[in-house]
DNA sequence: ACTACATTGTAGTCGCTGTCTACTTTGTAG
DNA sequence: CTACAAAGTAGACAGCGACTACAATGTAGT
């Protein structure tokens, strides 16, 4: 059992991919995507500068993985919101609040999730996004069948709903709208969707 | 009248700031913000690598200027849409279409305009954004007074409207929604705002 | 238990970038 | 005409992403 440099860390990290994602997520939250450097993460974790390459062949691959994970986290946040008490209308309100809360508390992550980079091979991201979008679609279907939501193609309505929420989060994140307005803005949006 | 290196370009460019912005805008459209390098732009224009610094002290300053210009261009696009024929409802529809068209044809620019980078000194950007937002607010006021738009605080309603449009553009730009759906999505959104 | 091989780490290098500093050329106001 | 401000150049530096060659470790097959 030979140990490396300072005789404390094993040659193989064992969980480098996970460690990288965790460190990257923290860096993303605290300093933004532009400040994320693979070499910084490697130093922070204590591996060589080239080690991350085994798990993320390129910096963009790491950012994509972050975005993918972001959609999974968003999905679980929405799921939690749907577990609350109250009727469908209350659920809609809860989900709306939860979405915007998530997207404003993780502003840089939200940017990554909806970035418009030239990305030909982003199937993984789209699959990850399908989870929260599907969940929202189900809620819309339920709302329509109960008559609390406007009719029409549930896919379209769900998409417009998420778009509105993500747009509102963007306004706050870019400092165009003030965070204090968020409650009122959400209420205005809510009134448009719920009959 | 001494000339420089290849005896063709004068020592002073004369319009370097404008030239940089133009080249950057093209690069932004064709290759995305990540690929924008100050040194590339300098080479393309034919000045030294340090010359851009006189006009944009940092790369981020150039990106901010691009975003600022983006809001000005957006405002003029909206203005054009408002000059069309038809009543207020038609104007609302035209503005909605124009917004989403602008934000999808200039996807990377839209990202810059609504980015959530830690930006303490972004007053310039906010001032630039005030133009299109103010224009939208006027339209909302007109729509409300004519009874074609839902009531409530016009600032809030205008903000929700732009948020919805920007959100829809984000969905398309990130390939979550397909461009072909845009028409239907816009119609769904339109039906929510116009009584 | 041994051994071949895939996996996952290390070290070093390369070109490129953004930023900074010192210097030079040009425009311009007094 | 002359001093100074404005706007360019050249060179240096550290840091980064990406690539390569090599080393250590886990593991599957005999």
Short mmCIF file of N, CA, C and O in Angstrom, two decimals, chain B residues 84-166:
data_model
loop_
_atom_site.label_atom_id
_atom_site.label_comp_id
_atom_site.label_asym_id
_atom_site.label_seq_id
_atom_site.Cartn_x
_atom_site.Cartn_y
_atom_site.Cartn_z
N UNK B 84 -46.55 48.80 -36.91
CA UNK B 84 -47.41 48.10 -37.85
C UNK B 84 -48.87 48.54 -37.72
O UNK B 84 -49.23 49.24 -36.79
N UNK B 85 -49.66 48.08 -38.67
CA UNK B 85 -51.07 48.44 -38.65
C UNK B 85 -51.81 47.54 -37.67
O UNK B 85 -51.25 46.60 -37.11
N UNK B 86 -53.08 47.83 -37.46
CA UNK B 86 -53.89 47.00 -36.59
C UNK B 86 -54.08 47.65 -35.22
O UNK B 86 -53.41 48.63 -34.88
N UNK B 87 -54.96 47.07 -34.43
CA UNK B 87 -55.26 47.61 -33.12
C UNK B 87 -54.24 47.19 -32.09
O UNK B 87 -53.19 46.65 -32.40
N UNK B 88 -54.59 47.44 -30.84
CA UNK B 88 -53.67 47.15 -29.75
C UNK B 88 -53.38 45.66 -29.63
O UNK B 88 -52.24 45.26 -29.40
N UNK B 89 -54.42 44.86 -29.78
CA UNK B 89 -54.21 43.41 -29.69
C UNK B 89 -53.22 42.95 -30.75
O UNK B 89 -52.33 42.13 -30.48
N UNK B 90 -53.36 43.51 -31.95
CA UNK B 90 -52.43 43.16 -33.02
C UNK B 90 -51.02 43.61 -32.67
O UNK B 90 -50.04 42.92 -32.97
N UNK B 91 -50.94 44.76 -32.02
CA UNK B 91 -49.62 45.25 -31.61
C UNK B 91 -48.99 44.33 -30.58
O UNK B 91 -47.80 44.06 -30.61
N UNK B 92 -49.81 43.87 -29.66
CA UNK B 92 -49.29 42.95 -28.65
C UNK B 92 -48.75 41.69 -29.32
O UNK B 92 -47.64 41.23 -29.04
N UNK B 93 -49.53 41.19 -30.24
CA UNK B 93 -49.08 39.98 -30.94
C UNK B 93 -47.79 40.25 -31.72
O UNK B 93 -46.85 39.45 -31.70
N UNK B 94 -47.74 41.39 -32.35
CA UNK B 94 -46.56 41.73 -33.15
C UNK B 94 -45.32 41.87 -32.28
O UNK B 94 -44.23 41.38 -32.61
N UNK B 95 -45.50 42.51 -31.14
CA UNK B 95 -44.38 42.70 -30.24
C UNK B 95 -43.90 41.37 -29.68
O UNK B 95 -42.70 41.11 -29.57
N UNK B 96 -44.85 40.51 -29.35
CA UNK B 96 -44.47 39.20 -28.83
C UNK B 96 -43.67 38.43 -29.87
O UNK B 96 -42.62 37.86 -29.57
N UNK B 97 -44.18 38.44 -31.08
CA UNK B 97 -43.46 37.73 -32.15
C UNK B 97 -42.08 38.33 -32.38
O UNK B 97 -41.09 37.60 -32.51
N UNK B 98 -42.04 39.65 -32.40
CA UNK B 98 -40.77 40.32 -32.67
C UNK B 98 -39.75 40.03 -31.57
O UNK B 98 -38.57 39.78 -31.86
N UNK B 99 -40.21 40.03 -30.34
CA UNK B 99 -39.29 39.77 -29.23
C UNK B 99 -38.67 38.38 -29.38
O UNK B 99 -37.45 38.21 -29.34
N UNK B 100 -39.52 37.40 -29.53
CA UNK B 100 -39.02 36.03 -29.57
C UNK B 100 -38.16 35.81 -30.81
O UNK B 100 -37.15 35.10 -30.77
N UNK B 101 -38.53 36.45 -31.87
CA UNK B 101 -37.71 36.34 -33.07
C UNK B 101 -36.33 36.92 -32.82
O UNK B 101 -35.31 36.30 -33.15
N UNK B 102 -36.28 38.08 -32.22
CA UNK B 102 -34.98 38.70 -31.92
C UNK B 102 -34.15 37.82 -31.00
O UNK B 102 -32.95 37.60 -31.22
N UNK B 103 -34.78 37.29 -29.96
CA UNK B 103 -34.05 36.54 -28.95
C UNK B 103 -33.62 35.16 -29.43
O UNK B 103 -32.71 34.56 -28.86
N UNK B 104 -34.27 34.65 -30.45
CA UNK B 104 -33.84 33.35 -30.98
C UNK B 104 -32.84 33.53 -32.13
O UNK B 104 -31.96 32.70 -32.31
N UNK B 105 -32.97 34.64 -32.84
CA UNK B 105 -32.00 34.89 -33.91
C UNK B 105 -30.68 35.38 -33.33
O UNK B 105 -29.65 35.34 -33.99
N UNK B 106 -30.73 35.88 -32.10
CA UNK B 106 -29.52 36.34 -31.43
C UNK B 106 -29.40 35.63 -30.09
O UNK B 106 -29.37 36.26 -29.03
N UNK B 107 -29.34 34.32 -30.16
CA UNK B 107 -29.41 33.51 -28.94
C UNK B 107 -28.28 33.83 -27.95
O UNK B 107 -28.53 34.07 -26.77
N UNK B 108 -27.07 33.85 -28.46
CA UNK B 108 -25.94 34.10 -27.56
C UNK B 108 -26.03 35.50 -26.96
O UNK B 108 -25.69 35.72 -25.79
N UNK B 109 -26.49 36.44 -27.76
CA UNK B 109 -26.65 37.80 -27.26
C UNK B 109 -27.69 37.85 -26.15
O UNK B 109 -27.50 38.51 -25.12
N UNK B 110 -28.79 37.15 -26.35
CA UNK B 110 -29.83 37.11 -25.32
C UNK B 110 -29.28 36.55 -24.01
O UNK B 110 -29.59 37.03 -22.93
N UNK B 111 -28.44 35.53 -24.14
CA UNK B 111 -27.80 34.99 -22.95
C UNK B 111 -27.01 36.07 -22.22
O UNK B 111 -27.07 36.18 -20.99
N UNK B 112 -26.27 36.85 -22.99
CA UNK B 112 -25.48 37.91 -22.37
C UNK B 112 -26.36 38.95 -21.70
O UNK B 112 -26.06 39.44 -20.62
N UNK B 113 -27.45 39.29 -22.37
CA UNK B 113 -28.32 40.34 -21.85
C UNK B 113 -28.94 39.96 -20.51
O UNK B 113 -29.16 40.81 -19.65
N UNK B 114 -29.24 38.68 -20.36
CA UNK B 114 -29.91 38.25 -19.12
C UNK B 114 -29.02 37.35 -18.27
O UNK B 114 -29.51 36.57 -17.47
N UNK B 115 -27.73 37.46 -18.46
CA UNK B 115 -26.84 36.60 -17.69
C UNK B 115 -26.89 36.98 -16.22
O UNK B 115 -27.20 38.11 -15.86
N UNK B 116 -26.57 36.03 -15.40
CA UNK B 116 -26.63 36.29 -13.95
C UNK B 116 -25.24 36.27 -13.34
O UNK B 116 -25.02 35.70 -12.30
N UNK B 117 -24.30 36.90 -14.04
CA UNK B 117 -22.96 37.00 -13.46
C UNK B 117 -22.99 37.96 -12.30
O UNK B 117 -23.78 38.90 -12.26
N UNK B 118 -22.09 37.68 -11.38
CA UNK B 118 -21.95 38.63 -10.27
C UNK B 118 -21.54 39.97 -10.87
O UNK B 118 -20.41 40.15 -11.27
N UNK B 119 -22.45 40.88 -10.96
CA UNK B 119 -22.13 42.15 -11.57
C UNK B 119 -22.61 43.30 -10.69
O UNK B 119 -23.77 43.70 -10.74
N UNK B 120 -21.68 43.84 -9.92
CA UNK B 120 -22.06 44.94 -9.03
C UNK B 120 -22.30 46.23 -9.82
O UNK B 120 -23.27 46.91 -9.62
N UNK B 121 -21.43 46.54 -10.78
CA UNK B 121 -21.55 47.82 -11.48
C UNK B 121 -22.19 47.67 -12.83
O UNK B 121 -21.57 47.88 -13.85
N UNK B 122 -23.45 47.32 -12.83
CA UNK B 122 -24.12 47.09 -14.11
C UNK B 122 -25.20 48.14 -14.35
O UNK B 122 -26.21 47.86 -14.97
N UNK B 123 -24.96 49.33 -13.86
CA UNK B 123 -25.99 50.37 -14.02
C UNK B 123 -26.25 50.62 -15.50
O UNK B 123 -27.39 50.76 -15.93
N UNK B 124 -25.17 50.67 -16.27
CA UNK B 124 -25.31 50.93 -17.70
C UNK B 124 -26.26 49.93 -18.35
O UNK B 124 -27.13 50.31 -19.13
N UNK B 125 -26.06 48.67 -18.01
CA UNK B 125 -26.91 47.62 -18.57
C UNK B 125 -28.37 47.85 -18.19
O UNK B 125 -29.27 47.74 -19.01
N UNK B 126 -28.58 48.16 -16.92
CA UNK B 126 -29.96 48.34 -16.46
C UNK B 126 -30.60 49.53 -17.15
O UNK B 126 -31.78 49.50 -17.50
N UNK B 127 -29.81 50.58 -17.36
CA UNK B 127 -30.35 51.74 -18.07
C UNK B 127 -30.73 51.34 -19.50
O UNK B 127 -31.77 51.75 -20.01
N UNK B 128 -29.86 50.58 -20.13
CA UNK B 128 -30.15 50.15 -21.51
C UNK B 128 -31.40 49.28 -21.54
O UNK B 128 -32.22 49.39 -22.45
N UNK B 129 -31.55 48.44 -20.53
CA UNK B 129 -32.72 47.56 -20.49
C UNK B 129 -34.00 48.36 -20.27
O UNK B 129 -35.09 47.94 -20.67
N UNK B 130 -33.86 49.50 -19.64
CA UNK B 130 -35.05 50.29 -19.31
C UNK B 130 -35.82 50.71 -20.56
O UNK B 130 -37.05 50.85 -20.52
N UNK B 131 -35.10 50.87 -21.67
CA UNK B 131 -35.78 51.32 -22.89
C UNK B 131 -36.83 50.31 -23.36
O UNK B 131 -38.02 50.66 -23.44
N UNK B 132 -36.45 49.09 -23.70
CA UNK B 132 -37.48 48.15 -24.16
C UNK B 132 -38.52 47.83 -23.08
O UNK B 132 -39.69 47.64 -23.41
N UNK B 133 -38.10 47.82 -21.83
CA UNK B 133 -39.08 47.52 -20.78
C UNK B 133 -40.08 48.65 -20.64
O UNK B 133 -41.28 48.42 -20.43
N UNK B 134 -39.60 49.88 -20.78
CA UNK B 134 -40.52 51.00 -20.72
C UNK B 134 -41.50 50.98 -21.89
O UNK B 134 -42.70 51.25 -21.74
N UNK B 135 -40.98 50.63 -23.04
CA UNK B 135 -41.84 50.55 -24.22
C UNK B 135 -42.93 49.50 -24.01
O UNK B 135 -44.11 49.70 -24.36
N UNK B 136 -42.54 48.39 -23.45
CA UNK B 136 -43.50 47.33 -23.19
C UNK B 136 -44.55 47.79 -22.17
O UNK B 136 -45.73 47.47 -22.29
N UNK B 137 -44.08 48.54 -21.20
CA UNK B 137 -45.00 49.03 -20.17
C UNK B 137 -46.07 49.93 -20.80
O UNK B 137 -47.25 49.84 -20.45
N UNK B 138 -45.65 50.77 -21.72
CA UNK B 138 -46.61 51.66 -22.38
C UNK B 138 -47.66 50.87 -23.13
O UNK B 138 -48.85 51.18 -23.08
N UNK B 139 -47.19 49.84 -23.81
CA UNK B 139 -48.13 48.99 -24.55
C UNK B 139 -49.12 48.33 -23.60
O UNK B 139 -50.33 48.27 -23.88
N UNK B 140 -48.64 47.87 -22.47
CA UNK B 140 -49.51 47.23 -21.49
C UNK B 140 -50.56 48.23 -20.99
O UNK B 140 -51.75 47.91 -20.88
N UNK B 141 -50.10 49.43 -20.71
CA UNK B 141 -51.02 50.48 -20.24
C UNK B 141 -52.12 50.72 -21.27
O UNK B 141 -53.31 50.79 -20.93
N UNK B 142 -51.70 50.84 -22.50
CA UNK B 142 -52.67 51.07 -23.57
C UNK B 142 -53.66 49.90 -23.65
O UNK B 142 -54.87 50.08 -23.74
N UNK B 143 -53.11 48.71 -23.59
CA UNK B 143 -53.96 47.52 -23.67
C UNK B 143 -54.95 47.46 -22.51
O UNK B 143 -56.11 47.09 -22.69
N UNK B 144 -54.49 47.84 -21.35
CA UNK B 144 -55.40 47.80 -20.20
C UNK B 144 -56.49 48.85 -20.31
O UNK B 144 -57.66 48.58 -20.00
N UNK B 145 -56.12 50.04 -20.77
CA UNK B 145 -57.12 51.10 -20.87
C UNK B 145 -58.16 50.76 -21.94
O UNK B 145 -59.31 51.18 -21.87
N UNK B 146 -57.75 49.98 -22.92
CA UNK B 146 -58.70 49.58 -23.97
C UNK B 146 -59.41 48.29 -23.62
O UNK B 146 -60.25 47.81 -24.39
N UNK B 147 -59.03 47.70 -22.50
CA UNK B 147 -59.70 46.48 -22.06
C UNK B 147 -59.32 45.23 -22.81
O UNK B 147 -60.02 44.23 -22.75
N UNK B 148 -58.19 45.26 -23.51
CA UNK B 148 -57.78 44.03 -24.20
C UNK B 148 -56.76 43.25 -23.37
O UNK B 148 -56.46 42.11 -23.68
N UNK B 149 -56.25 43.90 -22.34
CA UNK B 149 -55.30 43.20 -21.47
C UNK B 149 -55.85 43.15 -20.05
O UNK B 149 -56.57 44.05 -19.61
N UNK B 150 -55.52 42.08 -19.37
CA UNK B 150 -55.89 41.91 -17.98
C UNK B 150 -55.42 43.11 -17.15
O UNK B 150 -54.41 43.75 -17.49
N UNK B 151 -56.12 43.39 -16.07
CA UNK B 151 -55.76 44.53 -15.24
C UNK B 151 -54.59 44.22 -14.32
O UNK B 151 -53.90 43.23 -14.47
N UNK B 152 -54.39 45.10 -13.35
CA UNK B 152 -53.29 44.91 -12.40
C UNK B 152 -52.15 45.85 -12.68
O UNK B 152 -52.15 46.58 -13.68
N UNK B 153 -51.20 45.85 -11.81
CA UNK B 153 -50.02 46.71 -11.95
C UNK B 153 -49.38 46.51 -13.32
O UNK B 153 -48.93 45.42 -13.65
N UNK B 154 -49.33 47.57 -14.15
CA UNK B 154 -48.78 47.43 -15.50
C UNK B 154 -47.30 47.04 -15.50
O UNK B 154 -46.84 46.35 -16.41
N UNK B 155 -46.58 47.49 -14.49
CA UNK B 155 -45.17 47.09 -14.41
C UNK B 155 -45.05 45.59 -14.26
O UNK B 155 -44.25 44.94 -14.92
N UNK B 156 -45.86 45.07 -13.35
CA UNK B 156 -45.81 43.63 -13.11
C UNK B 156 -46.23 42.85 -14.35
O UNK B 156 -45.58 41.90 -14.75
N UNK B 157 -47.32 43.28 -14.95
CA UNK B 157 -47.81 42.55 -16.11
C UNK B 157 -46.82 42.61 -17.26
O UNK B 157 -46.56 41.60 -17.93
N UNK B 158 -46.22 43.79 -17.45
CA UNK B 158 -45.21 43.92 -18.49
C UNK B 158 -44.02 43.02 -18.21
O UNK B 158 -43.50 42.37 -19.12
N UNK B 159 -43.62 42.98 -16.96
CA UNK B 159 -42.49 42.14 -16.59
C UNK B 159 -42.81 40.66 -16.83
O UNK B 159 -41.97 39.92 -17.36
N UNK B 160 -43.99 40.26 -16.47
CA UNK B 160 -44.38 38.86 -16.67
C UNK B 160 -44.44 38.55 -18.17
O UNK B 160 -44.02 37.46 -18.60
N UNK B 161 -44.90 39.51 -18.93
CA UNK B 161 -44.97 39.29 -20.37
C UNK B 161 -43.58 39.09 -20.96
O UNK B 161 -43.32 38.12 -21.68
N UNK B 162 -42.68 39.99 -20.65
CA UNK B 162 -41.31 39.85 -21.18
C UNK B 162 -40.69 38.57 -20.66
O UNK B 162 -39.99 37.86 -21.40
N UNK B 163 -40.92 38.27 -19.40
CA UNK B 163 -40.35 37.04 -18.83
C UNK B 163 -40.84 35.83 -19.61
O UNK B 163 -40.06 34.92 -19.93
N UNK B 164 -42.11 35.82 -19.93
CA UNK B 164 -42.66 34.69 -20.69
C UNK B 164 -41.98 34.58 -22.05
O UNK B 164 -41.57 33.49 -22.47
N UNK B 165 -41.83 35.72 -22.71
CA UNK B 165 -41.23 35.71 -24.03
C UNK B 165 -39.76 35.28 -23.96
O UNK B 165 -39.30 34.43 -24.74
N UNK B 166 -39.04 35.85 -23.01
CA UNK B 166 -37.64 35.49 -22.87
C UNK B 166 -37.51 34.01 -22.49
O UNK B 166 -36.62 33.30 -22.98
#
